[in-house]
Structure formats: C-alpha cells, structure tokens
Coordinates of C-alpha atoms in Angstrom, one line a residue:
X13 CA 6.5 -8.3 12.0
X14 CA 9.1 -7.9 14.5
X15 CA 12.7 -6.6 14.7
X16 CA 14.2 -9.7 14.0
X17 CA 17.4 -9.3 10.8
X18 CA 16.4 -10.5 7.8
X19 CA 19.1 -11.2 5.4
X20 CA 19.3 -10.7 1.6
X21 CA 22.0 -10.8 -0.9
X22 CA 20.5 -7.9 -2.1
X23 CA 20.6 -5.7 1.5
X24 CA 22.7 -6.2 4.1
X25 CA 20.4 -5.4 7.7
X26 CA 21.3 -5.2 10.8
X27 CA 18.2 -6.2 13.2
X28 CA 13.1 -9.4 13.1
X29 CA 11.0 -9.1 14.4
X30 CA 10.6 -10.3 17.1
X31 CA 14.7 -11.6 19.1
X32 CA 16.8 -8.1 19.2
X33 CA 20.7 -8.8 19.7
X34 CA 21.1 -10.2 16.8
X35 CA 24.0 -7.7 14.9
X36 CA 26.9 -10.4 15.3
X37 CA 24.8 -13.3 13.6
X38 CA 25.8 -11.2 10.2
X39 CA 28.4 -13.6 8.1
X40 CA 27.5 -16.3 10.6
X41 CA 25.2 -18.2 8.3
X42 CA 27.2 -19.8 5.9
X43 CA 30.0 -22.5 6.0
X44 CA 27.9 -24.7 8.0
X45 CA 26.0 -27.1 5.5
X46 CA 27.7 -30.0 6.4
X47 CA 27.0 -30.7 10.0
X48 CA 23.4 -31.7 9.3
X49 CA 23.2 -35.1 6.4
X50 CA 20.3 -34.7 4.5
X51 CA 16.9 -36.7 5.4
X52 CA 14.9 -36.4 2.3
X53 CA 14.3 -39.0 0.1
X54 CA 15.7 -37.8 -3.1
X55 CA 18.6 -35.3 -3.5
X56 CA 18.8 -32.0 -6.4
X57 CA 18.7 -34.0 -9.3
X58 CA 21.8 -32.8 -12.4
X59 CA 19.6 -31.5 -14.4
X60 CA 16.4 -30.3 -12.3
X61 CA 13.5 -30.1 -14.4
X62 CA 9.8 -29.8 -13.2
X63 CA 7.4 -32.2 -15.0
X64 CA 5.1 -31.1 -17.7
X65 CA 2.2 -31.6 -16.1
X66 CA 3.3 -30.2 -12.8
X67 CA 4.3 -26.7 -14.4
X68 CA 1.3 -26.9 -15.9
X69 CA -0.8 -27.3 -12.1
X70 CA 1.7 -24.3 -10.9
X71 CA 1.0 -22.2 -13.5
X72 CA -2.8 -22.5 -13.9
X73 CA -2.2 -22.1 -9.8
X74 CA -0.8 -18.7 -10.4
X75 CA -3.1 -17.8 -13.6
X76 CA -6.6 -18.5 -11.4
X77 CA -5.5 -16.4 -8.2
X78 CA -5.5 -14.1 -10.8
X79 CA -8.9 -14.3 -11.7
X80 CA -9.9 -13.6 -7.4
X81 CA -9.1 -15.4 -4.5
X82 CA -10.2 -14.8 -0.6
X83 CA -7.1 -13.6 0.8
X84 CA -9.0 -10.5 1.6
X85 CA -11.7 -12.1 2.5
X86 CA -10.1 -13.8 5.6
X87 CA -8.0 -10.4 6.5
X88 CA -11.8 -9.1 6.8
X89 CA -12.6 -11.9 8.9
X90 CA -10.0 -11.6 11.2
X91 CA -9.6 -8.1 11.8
X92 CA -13.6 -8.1 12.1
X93 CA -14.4 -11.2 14.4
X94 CA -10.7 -10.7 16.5
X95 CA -8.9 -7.8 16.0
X96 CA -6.1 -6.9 18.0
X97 CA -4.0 -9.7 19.3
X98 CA -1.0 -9.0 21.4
X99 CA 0.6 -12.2 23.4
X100 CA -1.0 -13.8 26.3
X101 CA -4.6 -11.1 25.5
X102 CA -7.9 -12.1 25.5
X103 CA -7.5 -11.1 21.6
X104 CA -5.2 -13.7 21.4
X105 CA -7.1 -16.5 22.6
X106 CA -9.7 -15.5 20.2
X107 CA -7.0 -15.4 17.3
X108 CA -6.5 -19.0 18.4
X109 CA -10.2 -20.0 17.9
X110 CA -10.6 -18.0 14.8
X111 CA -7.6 -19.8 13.3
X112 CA -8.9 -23.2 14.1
X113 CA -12.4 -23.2 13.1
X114 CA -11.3 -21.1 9.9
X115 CA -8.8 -24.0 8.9
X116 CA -11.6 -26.6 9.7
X117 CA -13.9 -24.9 7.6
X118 CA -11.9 -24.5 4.8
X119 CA -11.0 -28.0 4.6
X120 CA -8.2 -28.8 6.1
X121 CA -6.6 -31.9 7.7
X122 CA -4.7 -32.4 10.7
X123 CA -6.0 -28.9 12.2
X124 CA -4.8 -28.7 15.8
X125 CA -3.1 -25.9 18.4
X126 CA -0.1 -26.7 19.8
X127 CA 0.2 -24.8 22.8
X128 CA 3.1 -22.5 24.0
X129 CA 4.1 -20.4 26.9
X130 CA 4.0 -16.4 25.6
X131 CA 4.8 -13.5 27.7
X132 CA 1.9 -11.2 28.8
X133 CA 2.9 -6.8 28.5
X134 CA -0.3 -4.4 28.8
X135 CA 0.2 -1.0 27.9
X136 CA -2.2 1.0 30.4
X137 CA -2.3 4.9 30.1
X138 CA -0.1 6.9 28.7
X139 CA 0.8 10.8 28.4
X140 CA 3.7 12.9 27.7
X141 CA 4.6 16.5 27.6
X142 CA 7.5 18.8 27.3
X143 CA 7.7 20.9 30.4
X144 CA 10.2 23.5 28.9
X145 CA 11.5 25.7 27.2
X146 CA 8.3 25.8 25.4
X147 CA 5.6 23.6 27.0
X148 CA 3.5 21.1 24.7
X149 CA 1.8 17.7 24.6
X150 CA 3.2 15.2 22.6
X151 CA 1.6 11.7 21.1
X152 CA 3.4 8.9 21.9
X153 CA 3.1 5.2 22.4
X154 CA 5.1 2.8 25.0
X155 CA 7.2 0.3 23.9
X156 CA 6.1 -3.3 24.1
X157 CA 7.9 -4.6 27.1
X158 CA 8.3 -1.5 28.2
X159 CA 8.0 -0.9 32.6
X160 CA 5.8 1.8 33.8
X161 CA 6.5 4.9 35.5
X162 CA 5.2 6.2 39.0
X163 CA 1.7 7.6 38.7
X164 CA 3.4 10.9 39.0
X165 CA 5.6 10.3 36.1
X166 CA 9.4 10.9 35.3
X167 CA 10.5 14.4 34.7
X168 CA 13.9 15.2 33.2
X169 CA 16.1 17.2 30.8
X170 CA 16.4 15.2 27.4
X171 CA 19.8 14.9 25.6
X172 CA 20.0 13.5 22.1
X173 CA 22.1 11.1 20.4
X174 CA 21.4 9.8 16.7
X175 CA 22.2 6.4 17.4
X176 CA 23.8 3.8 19.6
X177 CA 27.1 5.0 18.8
X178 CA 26.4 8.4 19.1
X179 CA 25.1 7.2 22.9
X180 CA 28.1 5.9 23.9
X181 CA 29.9 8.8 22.5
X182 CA 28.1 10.7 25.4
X183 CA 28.9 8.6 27.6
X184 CA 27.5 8.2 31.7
X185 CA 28.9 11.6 32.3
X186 CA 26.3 13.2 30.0
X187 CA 23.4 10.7 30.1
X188 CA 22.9 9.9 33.9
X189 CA 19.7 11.3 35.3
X190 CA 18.5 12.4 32.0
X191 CA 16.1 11.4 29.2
X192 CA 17.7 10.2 26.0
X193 CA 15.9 10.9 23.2
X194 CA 16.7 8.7 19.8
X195 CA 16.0 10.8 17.0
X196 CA 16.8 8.1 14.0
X197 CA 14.7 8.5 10.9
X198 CA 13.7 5.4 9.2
X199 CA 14.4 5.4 5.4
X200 CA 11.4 4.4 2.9
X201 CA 13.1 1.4 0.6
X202 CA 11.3 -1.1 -1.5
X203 CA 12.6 -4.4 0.4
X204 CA 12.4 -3.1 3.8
X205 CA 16.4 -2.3 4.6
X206 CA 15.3 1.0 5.8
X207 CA 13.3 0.2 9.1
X208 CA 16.3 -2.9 9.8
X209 CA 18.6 -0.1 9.8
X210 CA 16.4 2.3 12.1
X211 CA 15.2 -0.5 14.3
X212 CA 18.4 -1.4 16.5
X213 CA 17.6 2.1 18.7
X214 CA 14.5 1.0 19.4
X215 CA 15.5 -2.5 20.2
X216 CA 18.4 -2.3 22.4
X217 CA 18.6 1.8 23.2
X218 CA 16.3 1.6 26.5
X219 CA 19.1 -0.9 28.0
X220 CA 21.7 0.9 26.8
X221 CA 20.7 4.2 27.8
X222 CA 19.4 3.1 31.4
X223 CA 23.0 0.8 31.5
X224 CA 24.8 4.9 31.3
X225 CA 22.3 6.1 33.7
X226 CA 19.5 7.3 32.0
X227 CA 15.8 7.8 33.7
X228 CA 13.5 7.2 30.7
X229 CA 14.1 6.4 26.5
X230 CA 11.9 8.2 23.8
X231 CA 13.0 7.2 20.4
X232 CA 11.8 8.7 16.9
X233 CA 8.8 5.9 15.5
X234 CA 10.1 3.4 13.5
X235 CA 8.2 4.0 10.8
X236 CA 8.6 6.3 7.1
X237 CA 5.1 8.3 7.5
X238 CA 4.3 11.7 8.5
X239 CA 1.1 11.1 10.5
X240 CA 0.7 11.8 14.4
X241 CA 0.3 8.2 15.2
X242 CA 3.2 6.3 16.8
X243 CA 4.8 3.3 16.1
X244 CA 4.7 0.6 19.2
X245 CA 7.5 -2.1 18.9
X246 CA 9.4 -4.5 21.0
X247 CA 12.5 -3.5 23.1
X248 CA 14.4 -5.6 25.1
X249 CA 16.1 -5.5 28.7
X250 CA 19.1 -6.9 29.7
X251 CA 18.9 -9.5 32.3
X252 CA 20.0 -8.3 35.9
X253 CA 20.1 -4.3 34.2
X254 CA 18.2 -2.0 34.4
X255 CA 14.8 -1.6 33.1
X256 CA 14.2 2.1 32.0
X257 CA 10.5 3.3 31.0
X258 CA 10.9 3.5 26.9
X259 CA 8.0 5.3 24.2
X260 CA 7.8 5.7 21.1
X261 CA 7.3 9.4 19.9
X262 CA 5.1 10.2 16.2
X263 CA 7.4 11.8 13.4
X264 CA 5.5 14.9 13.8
X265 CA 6.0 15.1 17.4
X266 CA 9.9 13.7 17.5
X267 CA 10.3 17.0 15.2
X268 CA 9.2 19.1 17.4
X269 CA 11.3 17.9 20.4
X270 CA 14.5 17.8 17.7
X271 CA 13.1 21.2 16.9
X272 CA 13.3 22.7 21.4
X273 CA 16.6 20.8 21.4
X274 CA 17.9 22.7 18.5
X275 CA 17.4 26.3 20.3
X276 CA 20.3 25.0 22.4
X277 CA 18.2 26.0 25.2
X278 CA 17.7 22.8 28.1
X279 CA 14.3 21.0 27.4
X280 CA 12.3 19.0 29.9
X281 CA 9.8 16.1 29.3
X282 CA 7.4 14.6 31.6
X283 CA 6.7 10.6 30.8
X284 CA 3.8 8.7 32.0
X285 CA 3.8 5.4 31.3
X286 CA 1.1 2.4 32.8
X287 CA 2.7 -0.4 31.3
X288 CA 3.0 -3.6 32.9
X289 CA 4.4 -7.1 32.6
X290 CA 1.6 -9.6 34.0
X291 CA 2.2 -13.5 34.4
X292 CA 3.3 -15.2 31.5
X293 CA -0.2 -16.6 29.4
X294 CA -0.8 -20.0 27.4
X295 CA -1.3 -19.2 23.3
X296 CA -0.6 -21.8 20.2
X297 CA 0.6 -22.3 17.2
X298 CA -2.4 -23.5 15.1
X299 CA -1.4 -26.0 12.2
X300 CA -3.4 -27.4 9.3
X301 CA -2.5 -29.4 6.4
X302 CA -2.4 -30.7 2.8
X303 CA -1.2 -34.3 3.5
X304 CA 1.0 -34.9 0.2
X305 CA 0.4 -38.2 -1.6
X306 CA 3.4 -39.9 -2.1
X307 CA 5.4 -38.5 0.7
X308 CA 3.4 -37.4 3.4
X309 CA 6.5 -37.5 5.5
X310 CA 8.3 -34.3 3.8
X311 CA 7.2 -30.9 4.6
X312 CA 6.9 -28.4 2.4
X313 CA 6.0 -25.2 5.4
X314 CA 4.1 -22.0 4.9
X315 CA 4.4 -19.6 7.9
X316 CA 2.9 -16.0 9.0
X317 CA 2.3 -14.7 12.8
X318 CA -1.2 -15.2 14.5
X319 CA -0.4 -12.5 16.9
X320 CA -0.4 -8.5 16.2
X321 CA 0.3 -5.2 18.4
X322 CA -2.0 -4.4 20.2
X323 CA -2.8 -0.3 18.5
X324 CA -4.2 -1.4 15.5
X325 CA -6.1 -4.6 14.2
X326 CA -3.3 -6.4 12.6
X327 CA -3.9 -6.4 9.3
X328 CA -0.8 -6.0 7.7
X329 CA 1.0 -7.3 10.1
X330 CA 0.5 -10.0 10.2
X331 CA -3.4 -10.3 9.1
X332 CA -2.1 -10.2 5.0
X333 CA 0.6 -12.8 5.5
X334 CA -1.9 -15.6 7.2
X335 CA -4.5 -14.5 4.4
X336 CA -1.8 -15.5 1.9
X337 CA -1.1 -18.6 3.1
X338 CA -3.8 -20.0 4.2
X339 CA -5.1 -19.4 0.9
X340 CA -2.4 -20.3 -1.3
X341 CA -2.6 -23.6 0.7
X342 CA -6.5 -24.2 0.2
X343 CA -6.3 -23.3 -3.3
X344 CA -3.5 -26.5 -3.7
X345 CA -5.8 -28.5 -1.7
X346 CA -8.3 -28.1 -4.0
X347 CA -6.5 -29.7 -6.9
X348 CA -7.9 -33.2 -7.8
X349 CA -4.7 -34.8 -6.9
X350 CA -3.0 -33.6 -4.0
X351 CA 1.1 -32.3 -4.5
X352 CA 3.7 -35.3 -3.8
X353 CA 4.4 -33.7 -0.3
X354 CA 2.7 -32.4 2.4
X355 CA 1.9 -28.5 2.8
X356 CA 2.0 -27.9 6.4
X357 CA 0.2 -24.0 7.4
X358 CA 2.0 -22.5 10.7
X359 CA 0.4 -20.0 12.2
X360 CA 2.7 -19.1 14.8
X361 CA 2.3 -17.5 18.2
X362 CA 4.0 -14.4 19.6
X363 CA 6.6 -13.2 16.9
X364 CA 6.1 -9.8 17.8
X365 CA 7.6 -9.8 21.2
X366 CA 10.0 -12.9 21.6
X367 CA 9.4 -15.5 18.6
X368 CA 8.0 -17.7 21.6
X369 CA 5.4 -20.1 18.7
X370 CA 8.8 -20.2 16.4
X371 CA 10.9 -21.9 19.5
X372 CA 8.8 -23.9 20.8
X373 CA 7.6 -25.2 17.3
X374 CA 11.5 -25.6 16.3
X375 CA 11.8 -27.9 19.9
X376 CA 8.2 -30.0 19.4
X377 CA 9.2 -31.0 15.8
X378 CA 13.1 -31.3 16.3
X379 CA 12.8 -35.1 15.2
X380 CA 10.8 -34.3 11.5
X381 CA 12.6 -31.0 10.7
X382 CA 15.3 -33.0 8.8
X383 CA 12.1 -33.8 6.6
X384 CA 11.2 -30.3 6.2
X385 CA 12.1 -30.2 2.2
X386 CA 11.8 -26.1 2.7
X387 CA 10.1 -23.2 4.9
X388 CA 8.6 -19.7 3.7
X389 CA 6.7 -17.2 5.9
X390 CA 4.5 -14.1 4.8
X391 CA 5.1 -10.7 7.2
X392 CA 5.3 -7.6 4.9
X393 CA 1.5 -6.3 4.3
X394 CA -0.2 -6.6 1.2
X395 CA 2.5 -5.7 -1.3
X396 CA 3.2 -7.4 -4.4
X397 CA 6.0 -9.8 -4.5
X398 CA 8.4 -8.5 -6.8
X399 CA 11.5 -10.7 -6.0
X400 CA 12.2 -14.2 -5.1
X401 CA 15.5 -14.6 -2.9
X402 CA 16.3 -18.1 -1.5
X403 CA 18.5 -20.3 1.1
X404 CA 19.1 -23.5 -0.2
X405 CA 21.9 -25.9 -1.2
X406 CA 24.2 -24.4 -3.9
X407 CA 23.7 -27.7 -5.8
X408 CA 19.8 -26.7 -5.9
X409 CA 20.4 -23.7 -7.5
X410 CA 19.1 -25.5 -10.4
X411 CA 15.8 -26.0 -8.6
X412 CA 15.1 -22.4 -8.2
X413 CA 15.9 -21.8 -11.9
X414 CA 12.2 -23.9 -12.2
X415 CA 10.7 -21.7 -9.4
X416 CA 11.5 -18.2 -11.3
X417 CA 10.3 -19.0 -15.0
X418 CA 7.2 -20.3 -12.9
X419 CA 7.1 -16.3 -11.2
X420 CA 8.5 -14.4 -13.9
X421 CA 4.8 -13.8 -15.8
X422 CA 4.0 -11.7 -12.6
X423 CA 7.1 -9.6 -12.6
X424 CA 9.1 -11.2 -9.9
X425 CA 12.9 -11.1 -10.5
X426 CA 15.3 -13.4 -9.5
X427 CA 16.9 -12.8 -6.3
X428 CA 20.0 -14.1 -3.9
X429 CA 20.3 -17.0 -2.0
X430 CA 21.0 -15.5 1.5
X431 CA 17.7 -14.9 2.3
X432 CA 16.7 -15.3 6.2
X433 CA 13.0 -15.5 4.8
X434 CA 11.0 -14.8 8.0
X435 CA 11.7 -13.9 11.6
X436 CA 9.7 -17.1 12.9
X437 CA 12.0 -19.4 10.5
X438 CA 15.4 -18.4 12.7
X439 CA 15.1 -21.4 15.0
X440 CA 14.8 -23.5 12.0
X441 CA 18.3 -22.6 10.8
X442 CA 20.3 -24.5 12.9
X443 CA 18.4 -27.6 11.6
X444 CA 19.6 -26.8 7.9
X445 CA 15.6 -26.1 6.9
X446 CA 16.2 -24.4 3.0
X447 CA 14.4 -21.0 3.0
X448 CA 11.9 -19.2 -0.2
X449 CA 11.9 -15.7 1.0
X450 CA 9.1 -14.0 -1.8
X451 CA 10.0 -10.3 -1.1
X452 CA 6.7 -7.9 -0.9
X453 CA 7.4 -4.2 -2.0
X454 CA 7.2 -2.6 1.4
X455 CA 7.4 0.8 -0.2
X456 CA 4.6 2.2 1.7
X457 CA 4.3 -0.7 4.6
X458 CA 6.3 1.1 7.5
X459 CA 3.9 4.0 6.8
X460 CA 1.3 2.1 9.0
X461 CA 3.0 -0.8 10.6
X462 CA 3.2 -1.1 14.7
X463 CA 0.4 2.0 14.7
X464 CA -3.2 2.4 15.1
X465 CA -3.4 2.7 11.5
X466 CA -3.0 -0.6 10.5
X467 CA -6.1 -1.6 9.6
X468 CA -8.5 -3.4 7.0
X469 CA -8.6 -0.1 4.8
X470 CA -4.9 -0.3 4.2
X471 CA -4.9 -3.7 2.9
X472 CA -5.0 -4.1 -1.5
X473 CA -7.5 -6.9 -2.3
X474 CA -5.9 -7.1 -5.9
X475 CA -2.0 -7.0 -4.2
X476 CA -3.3 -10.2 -2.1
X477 CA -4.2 -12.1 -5.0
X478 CA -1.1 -11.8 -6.9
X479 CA 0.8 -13.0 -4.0
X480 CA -1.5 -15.7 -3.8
X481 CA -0.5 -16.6 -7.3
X482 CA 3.1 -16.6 -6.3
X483 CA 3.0 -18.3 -3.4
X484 CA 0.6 -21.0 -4.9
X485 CA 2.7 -21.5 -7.8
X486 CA 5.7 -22.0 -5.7
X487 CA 4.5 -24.2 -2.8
X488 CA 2.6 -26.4 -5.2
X489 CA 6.1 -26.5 -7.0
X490 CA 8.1 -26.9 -3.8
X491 CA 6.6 -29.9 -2.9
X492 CA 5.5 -31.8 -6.2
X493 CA 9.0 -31.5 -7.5
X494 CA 11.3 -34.9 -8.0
X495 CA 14.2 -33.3 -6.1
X496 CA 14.7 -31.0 -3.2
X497 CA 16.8 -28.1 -2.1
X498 CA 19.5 -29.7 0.1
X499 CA 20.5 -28.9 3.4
X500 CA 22.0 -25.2 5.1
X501 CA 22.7 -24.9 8.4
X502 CA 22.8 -21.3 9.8
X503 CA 23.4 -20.6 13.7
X504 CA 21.0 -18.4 15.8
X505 CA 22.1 -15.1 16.1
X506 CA 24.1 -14.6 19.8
X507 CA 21.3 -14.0 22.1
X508 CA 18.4 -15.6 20.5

C-alpha cells in the first residue's frame, strides 16, 4: 500500500500509496461526469433488480467462501517461493513468474504480463546514532527513494517540527544546516484515516526540509505499533531540488530522540544511509481472466499490487489483497456458467513507489476503459471487510442497494459513494471507471505494514475467507447484473 489519498464519505484524507502531492485533488472529483458518454451496453435500469437466480449464484458465492477457501493458501505461496519484492529487484521478477504460472494453474484464461518501465531504489547499509547530549544507537530504516550519505555519514544538531506547517513556521533561519526531525504520531482508526493523516511528513517532508536548508530528514514511523522495527515508505523529491538523505526512525526510538530534545539541551545525530537509485528495471502487470459469456467486451476489474517493500515479505501488503482476488475470481470461474461479463485480475506492478503498472495499464487499455463496467482493488491486510463505499453514477445508486443486501449477512454496512477505492485505480478516474471500495478494518494493519514484520504469521486465514465471500459475491454480481453503474469522471490529483 502506498501513500496515495484514498477518499471516503466517511473520512476525509489527505495523502496512496504510492503518487505523494496529491492534497489539492480533495473536492476535485466530482462535477465531472459528463465529459465521458457512457460505452456500455445497457444503462442503470429504474428499478434495478438482480435476477433470482443470480442472487442466488452471489449468495451461495459468499456462503461457500465461508466454508474455506485458499486465499491463505496463495499468501503462503507467495511469501514462501518469492518473498520480498521491491520495483525493478530480482524479487520482483520472481513475483512476475510466480503470478503467471499461479494464474495458469488455477485455470485462467488470457494470462499474460504486460510489461512496464519501474524505477529501481536499493537500500544498502544503514546506522544511526545520537552523538549528544546523551549518546545512543537508534533503529531506523531509509526511506524508499531515499539518496545515500557519504561513507562517513551526516552529522548535525536536530530541530523538531510536528508537521509541515510547523516546518515552515521555522523557517530557513532555523532549519539550514540542521537535521529535522518529524515527530508525527500516527493514529490507530478502523478505516485507515489515521496513517493518511500522518503520512504527508513522510511523503513530502525530506523536499521540504532540504528546500529550507536542511542536511538530512528523520521522521517518526508511520505506523500505530510500539515495537523497535521501522516503517520504510516512499518519499518523493522535487524535480531540480534538492535531494536530502531521509529515514524512518521506530516509535520507541523517535521517543527517545523527542525525549534528548525535550531537556532543551542541543542534540546531535549521526546518519548513515547506503541507499541508491540504480537504472530504471523492466516488471509487469500480470493479467488473467474469466471471459464473461454474453459480453466479453465489458470489464468487470479486480486489482491488488504484485510488488512489496523490500523489509518484510509482503504479506499484508499486498500478499492478502492478490490472495483475495485471485481467489474470489477462480471461485466465479468455477461456476458452471460463467457471469455475463468478463472478470479481468490485475496484478499491478510498482504501487509502492510511483503507481508505474497503474499508468502504464491506464495508457495500454485507454481504448476498452469506456467498457470497464467498474474497478475494485484489495490493499489493506487481512481484515474483515466491514463497509462497502462506492463511486458510481448517482442514478446507479439503485444498483448498489442490490450489492449491500447481498453483503449485509457478513456484517458489512452500507457506505458513501466517494470512495477513491485503491491507489492503482487513480489513473482510471479520468476515464469515468465506477469504483467498489470494500473497506477492511485496518485496526491493527499499520501495526506491521512497511516493517520487517509483515509477514505470513500476521495474516488471519479465517479474515481472508470472509473477504473472499464479499468480494465473490460482489464481482459475480457486478458483472452478471442487467445494468451497470454509469460513468464518473474524477481528475488526477496535481502532480500525479
């Protein structure tokens, strides 16, 4: 998951995954609708109803992931036979094989890689220390993207600041020469508003701070857990400024530098940082699919992110989400007649450091995405999903009226319909692709997400199969239904 915004009617967030100056695309989404015509071959009927026999396919969908289904299965499989996976790595080209040969095997159709251009960051060694008042070694992780320091290191006095305001409340005066240190908690919330809130620092701080002078960035982990593991995380430069070495520091050890600075007395840290940006690297997308029987041509799209950070094995983010789709998706294909549409599985490359599989699958597929009835993507762990918010036409409000009796037997309430629904569905926006955004509970997720603890211990066998039975239910719905959800166009947030 990156630190793209996502959007709900329910929170309003500032920052993504993956794709960082995105603050100004807030109340840019809407009013837009009618620029793209609808392609589809049947609008939102007037009194949208699904068939008998198709709510009966969706819910005995739902009712058998129930039963056991092998989401966690494939999460073992890829953190096992892959493991990490960071853009343009060896891991990633084995992520790309894995994901091809697993879709093949499962039955899929139309299995293929469709290659992109991804940036290549390796993190090399890394150290730091505060050198004074009161000397200690710290645990800390760079920040993908991040440049390296001299073998020697960058030495400095820190000064804090609590957020991007409160940096250029300092000012160059204060910050030139120095360290800034971010020190902005993350709060734990069910939907996730917490880390969008605290993410922004990490995001755009290092250019900020170096733009007023600064030597080096350490920010507070992004992340609501207490252990001494950090949290890694994209940041991003801005072009032609300059490019200050940026780490993230573990809760525990951001405490203790908040705790030096408190004494009022000056405090030094020492950074080392190896990090390095090598030539950019080829990756894919890899794509399988349910052809639909009546109308092949419409797309019913089920996304999640191939690639992971490279301190952990990825298997919340964003091992969980592929599990769940790919899965969902078999379990449709099945059925001994296929839905009226076609399922299309994405599994797209690089969302954690640029969304570079989510552009480049947006430009190779311009020309069908007017037939692209609606898109969802999984990237929030293993939790249960325990709301449903939606973009689509207001007309088709009707239609996900259907979808929420379908998902109400598994406790999922009935959400907004501003929903963003997925990082790697942003380039789709401008096309007027309608969104299903089925919102995990990510109460515990930041705990372990962009660390070295996220791994296949974390991840709930029984929370993977109820979201299979939501996300069965409603893609099996989604593309066997008589009508569709309409058209909205949304712009790209400034900077994408």
């Amino acid at each position: 998951m990156s630190n793209r915004p996502r959007v709900s009617s329910r929170c309003r967030l500032p920052a993504s995954p993956a794709g960082i100056a995105v603050l100004a695309w807030m109340g840019l989404v809407a009013g837009l609708a009618g620029l793209v015509a609808p392609a589809l071959a049947q609008g939102p009927a007037a009194v949208p109803v699904l068939p008998d026999e198709a709510q009966s396919t969706a819910a005995a969908l739902r009712d058998g992931a129930l039963q056991g289904s092998g989401a966690y299965d494939l999460v073992k499989s890829l953190t096992t036979e892959v493991g990490p996976r960071s853009a343009g790595s060896r891991g990633d080209a084995a992520a790309v094989a894995w994901a091809l040969r697993t879709l093949k095997g499962l039955g899929f159709s139309n299995v293929r890689a469709e290659m992109v251009k991804v940036p290549h960051w390796e993190r090399g060694a890394e150290s730091g220390e505060i050198t004074a008042p009161y000397p200690q070694q710290v645990a800390l992780a760079a920040l993908g993207g991040s440049s390296g320091t001299t073998q020697g290191g960058i030495e400095s006095e820190v000064v804090e600041a609590a957020s991007l305001d409160a940096l250029a409340g300092l000012g160059a005066a204060k910050v030139k020469g120095k360290i800034v240190f971010f020190n902005t908690p993350t709060e734990r919330t069910r939907e996730g508003s917490g880390y969008q809130s605290a993410v922004v620092v990490r995001s755009s701080g290092p250019a900020r701070a170096g733009r007023l002078g600064a030597v080096a960035v350490l920010v507070r982990s992004i992340g609501t857990d207490g252990n001494r593991l950090p949290h890694t995380g994209a940041t991003r430069y801005e072009a032609g400024g300059p490019r200050v070495p940026a780490a993230a520091l573990s809760g525990p050890d951001a405490d203790l530098l908040a705790a030096e600075l408190a004494t009022g007395k000056s405090v030094r840290f020492r950074l080392r940082l190896g990090a390095r940006t090598l030539a950019d690297a080829q990756s894919a997308n890899v794509i399988g699919e349910i052809p639909g029987r009546e109308r092949p041509e419409e797309i019913v799209l089920l996304g999640c992110h191939l690639d992971s950070w490279d301190l952990g094995t990825g298997a919340l983010d964003d091992g969980a989400g592929c599990a769940i789709v790919i899965e969902s998706a078999r379990r449709i294909g099945q059925l001994p007649a296929k839905p009226r549409r076609t399922l299309r599985v994405v599994l797209f490359a690089n969302e954690e450091f640029g969304l570079s599989g989510a552009e480049a699958y947006a430009a190779s597929h311009a020309k069908e995405l007017p037939r692209h009835v609606v898109a969802a993507e999984a990237d929030l762990g293993s939790g249960r999903v325990w709301r449903l918010d939606t973009r689509v036409a207001p007309e088709a409000l009707a239609w996900v009226r259907e979808l929420n009796r379908l998902v109400a037997p598994l406790r999922v309430n009935s959400g907004g319909n501003e929903a963003e629904g997925g990082a790697d569905l942003i380039p789709l926006g401008p096309a007027g692709v309608p969104v299903l955004s089925p919102v995990q509970d990510a109460t515990a997720y930041f705990d372990f997400h962009h660390t070295a603890n996220d791994t296949l211990d974390k991840v709930n066998a029984r929370d993977l199969d109820y979201n299979v039975a939501a996300w069965s239910a409603l893609a099996y719905a989604a593309a066997e239904m008589p009508g569709d959800f309409g058209r909205v166009v949304t712009a790209k947030p400034p900077g994408f």
